[in-house]
XYZ file of C-alpha atoms in Angstrom:
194
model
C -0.291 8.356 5.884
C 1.834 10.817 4.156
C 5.271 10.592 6.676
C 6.350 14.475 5.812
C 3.209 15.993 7.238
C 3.710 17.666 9.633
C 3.011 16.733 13.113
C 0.304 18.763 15.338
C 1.378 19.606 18.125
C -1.192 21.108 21.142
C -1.527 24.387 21.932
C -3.467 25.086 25.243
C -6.217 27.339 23.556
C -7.146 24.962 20.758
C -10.927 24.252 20.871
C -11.852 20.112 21.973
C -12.924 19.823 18.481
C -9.638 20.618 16.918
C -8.009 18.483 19.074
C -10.537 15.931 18.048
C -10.449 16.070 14.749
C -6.348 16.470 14.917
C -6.468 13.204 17.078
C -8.746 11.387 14.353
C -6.510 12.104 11.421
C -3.990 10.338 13.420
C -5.857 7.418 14.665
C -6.779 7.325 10.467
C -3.520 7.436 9.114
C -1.772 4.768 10.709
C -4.362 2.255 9.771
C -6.472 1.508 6.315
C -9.457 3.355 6.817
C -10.773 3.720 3.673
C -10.433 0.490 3.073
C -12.235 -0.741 6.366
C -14.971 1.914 5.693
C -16.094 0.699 2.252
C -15.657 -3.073 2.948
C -18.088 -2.248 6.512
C -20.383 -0.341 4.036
C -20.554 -2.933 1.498
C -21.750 -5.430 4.444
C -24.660 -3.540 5.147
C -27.156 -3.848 1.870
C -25.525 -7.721 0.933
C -27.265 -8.101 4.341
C -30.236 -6.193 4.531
C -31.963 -6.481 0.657
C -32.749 -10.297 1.356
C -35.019 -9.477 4.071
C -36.340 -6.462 3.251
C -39.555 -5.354 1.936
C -41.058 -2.629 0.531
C -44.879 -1.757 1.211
C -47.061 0.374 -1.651
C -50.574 0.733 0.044
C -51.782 -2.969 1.048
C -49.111 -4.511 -1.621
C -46.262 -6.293 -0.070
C -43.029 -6.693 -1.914
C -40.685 -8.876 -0.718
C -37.023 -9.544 -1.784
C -36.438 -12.616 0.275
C -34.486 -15.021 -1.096
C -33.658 -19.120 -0.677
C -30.312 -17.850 0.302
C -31.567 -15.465 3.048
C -28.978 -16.770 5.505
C -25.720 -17.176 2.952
C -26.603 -13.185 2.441
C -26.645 -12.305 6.024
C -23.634 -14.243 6.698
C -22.229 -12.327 4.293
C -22.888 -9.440 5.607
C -21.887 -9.714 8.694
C -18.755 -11.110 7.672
C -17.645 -7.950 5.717
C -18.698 -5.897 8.374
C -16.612 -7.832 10.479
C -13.744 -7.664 8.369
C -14.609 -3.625 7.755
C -13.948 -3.595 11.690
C -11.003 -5.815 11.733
C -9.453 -3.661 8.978
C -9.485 -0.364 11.661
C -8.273 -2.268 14.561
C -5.727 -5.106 13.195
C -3.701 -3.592 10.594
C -1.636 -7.030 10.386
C -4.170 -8.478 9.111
C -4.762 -6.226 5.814
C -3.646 -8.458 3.001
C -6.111 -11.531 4.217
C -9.383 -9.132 5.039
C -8.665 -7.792 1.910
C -8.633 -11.163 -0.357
C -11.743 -11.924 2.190
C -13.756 -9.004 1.311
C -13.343 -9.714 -2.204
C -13.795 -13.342 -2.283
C -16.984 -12.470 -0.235
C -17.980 -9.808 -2.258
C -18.155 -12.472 -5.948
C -19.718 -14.500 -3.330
C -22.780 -12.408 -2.624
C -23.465 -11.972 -6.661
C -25.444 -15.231 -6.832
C -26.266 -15.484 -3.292
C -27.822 -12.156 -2.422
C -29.406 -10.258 -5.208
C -26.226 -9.461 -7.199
C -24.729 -8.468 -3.784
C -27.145 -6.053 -2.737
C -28.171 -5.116 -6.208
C -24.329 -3.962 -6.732
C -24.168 -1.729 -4.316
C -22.165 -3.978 -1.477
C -20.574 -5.652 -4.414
C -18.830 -2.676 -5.581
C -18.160 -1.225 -2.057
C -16.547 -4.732 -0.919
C -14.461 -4.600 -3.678
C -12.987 -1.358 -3.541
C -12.552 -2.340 0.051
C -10.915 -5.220 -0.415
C -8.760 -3.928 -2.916
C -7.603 -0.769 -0.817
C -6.970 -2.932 1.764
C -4.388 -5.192 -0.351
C -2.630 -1.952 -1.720
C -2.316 -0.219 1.990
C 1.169 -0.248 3.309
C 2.191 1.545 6.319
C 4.239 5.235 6.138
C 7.608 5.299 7.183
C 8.558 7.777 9.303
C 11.255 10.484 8.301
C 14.232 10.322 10.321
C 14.898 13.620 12.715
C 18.596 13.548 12.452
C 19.793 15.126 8.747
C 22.021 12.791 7.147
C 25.891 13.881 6.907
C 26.667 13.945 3.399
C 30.184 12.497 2.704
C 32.427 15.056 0.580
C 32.817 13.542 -2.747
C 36.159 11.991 -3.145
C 37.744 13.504 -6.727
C 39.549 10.713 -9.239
C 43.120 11.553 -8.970
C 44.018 12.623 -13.001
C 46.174 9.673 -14.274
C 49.122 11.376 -16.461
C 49.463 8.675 -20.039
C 52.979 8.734 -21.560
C 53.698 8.171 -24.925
C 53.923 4.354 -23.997
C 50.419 4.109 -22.432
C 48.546 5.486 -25.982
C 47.572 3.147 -28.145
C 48.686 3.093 -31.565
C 46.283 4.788 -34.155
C 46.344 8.062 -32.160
C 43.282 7.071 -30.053
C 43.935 7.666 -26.676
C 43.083 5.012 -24.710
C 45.403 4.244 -21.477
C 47.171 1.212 -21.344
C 47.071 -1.457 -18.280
C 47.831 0.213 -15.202
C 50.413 -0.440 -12.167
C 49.028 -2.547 -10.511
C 47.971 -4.750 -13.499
C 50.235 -7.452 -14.942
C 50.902 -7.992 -18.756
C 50.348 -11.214 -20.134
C 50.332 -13.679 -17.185
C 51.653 -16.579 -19.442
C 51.740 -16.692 -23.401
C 48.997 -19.448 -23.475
C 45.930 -18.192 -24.898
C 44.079 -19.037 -21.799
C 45.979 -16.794 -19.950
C 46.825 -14.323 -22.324
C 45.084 -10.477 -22.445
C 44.324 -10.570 -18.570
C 42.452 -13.737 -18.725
C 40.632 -13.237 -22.082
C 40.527 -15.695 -24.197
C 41.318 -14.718 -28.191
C 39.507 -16.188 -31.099
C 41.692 -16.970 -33.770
């Protein structure tokens, strides 16, 4: 949901199908639809290819499968999760490693997971539902921008230049010189080599 679109707001001659559709987008953008839409289509031919067949005159061809059940399980388990992904948002980043597990599942167990087709869809459903995140909303009340504060200019004397005619200001008021003349102490608590 992008959080700077702007928000519909009812007028009284708006046709029930604007409102609708206007209420739909809503319902759709607080939630990972997409992502609940491709893993519930995925379900469907993991599902349905193991017990389907397809008749040419009086030949019969089946695509059953020993693992008939472990398909429609399956199935019905990314449909579920398709269905859990619209109506439990919380719930996104385990439906999503679900639908994916489930989906590598169904390769060996139901025709290459519904002869790709579910595999693919339960993938990209699983993996939209792992990247979803919620929109923020924008806040209503404009921030009040703080005036930025200026540096006061530091005038240097002639004491506070360096030597060599770089000018580089020396230690400041508030900073000590040498603390003590160990060497420890000494250069503000740097130590000197050599």
């Amino acid at each position: 949901m992008n959080p700077q679109a702007p928000v519909y707001v009812r007028a009284e001659d708006d046709a029930w199908l604007t409102v609708v559709h206007y209420h739909f987008r809503a319902w759709r953008g607080r939630r990972p639809f997409w992502a609940g839409l491709f893993t519930l289509l995925g379900g469907f031919p993991i599902a349905y290819f193991p017990y389907a067949d397809l008749r040419l005159g009086n030949v019969s061809l089946a695509m059953a499968t020993t693992g008939g059940a472990g398909a429609l399980i399956i199935g019905v388990l990314l449909i579920t999760l398709g269905l859990a992904l619209w109506f439990q948002q919380t719930i996104r980043v385990f439906a999503g490693v679900a639908s994916i597990l489930l989906a590598l599942v169904s390769l060996p167990v139901s025709n290459l997971g519904g002869f790709g087709m579910g595999f693919i869809l339960s993938l990209v459903g699983g993996a939209l539902a792992l990247s979803w995140a919620p929109g923020q909303p924008v806040d209503e009340e404009p921030a009040v921008q703080q005036p930025a504060v200026q540096p006061a200019a530091v005038a240097l004397g002639k004491t506070d230049v360096t030597p060599g005619g770089l000018d580089i200001p020396g230690p400041r008021e508030t900073e000590t010189a040498h603390a003590s003349e160990t060497t420890a102490h000494a250069d503000g608590g740097r130590n000197s080599a050599g």
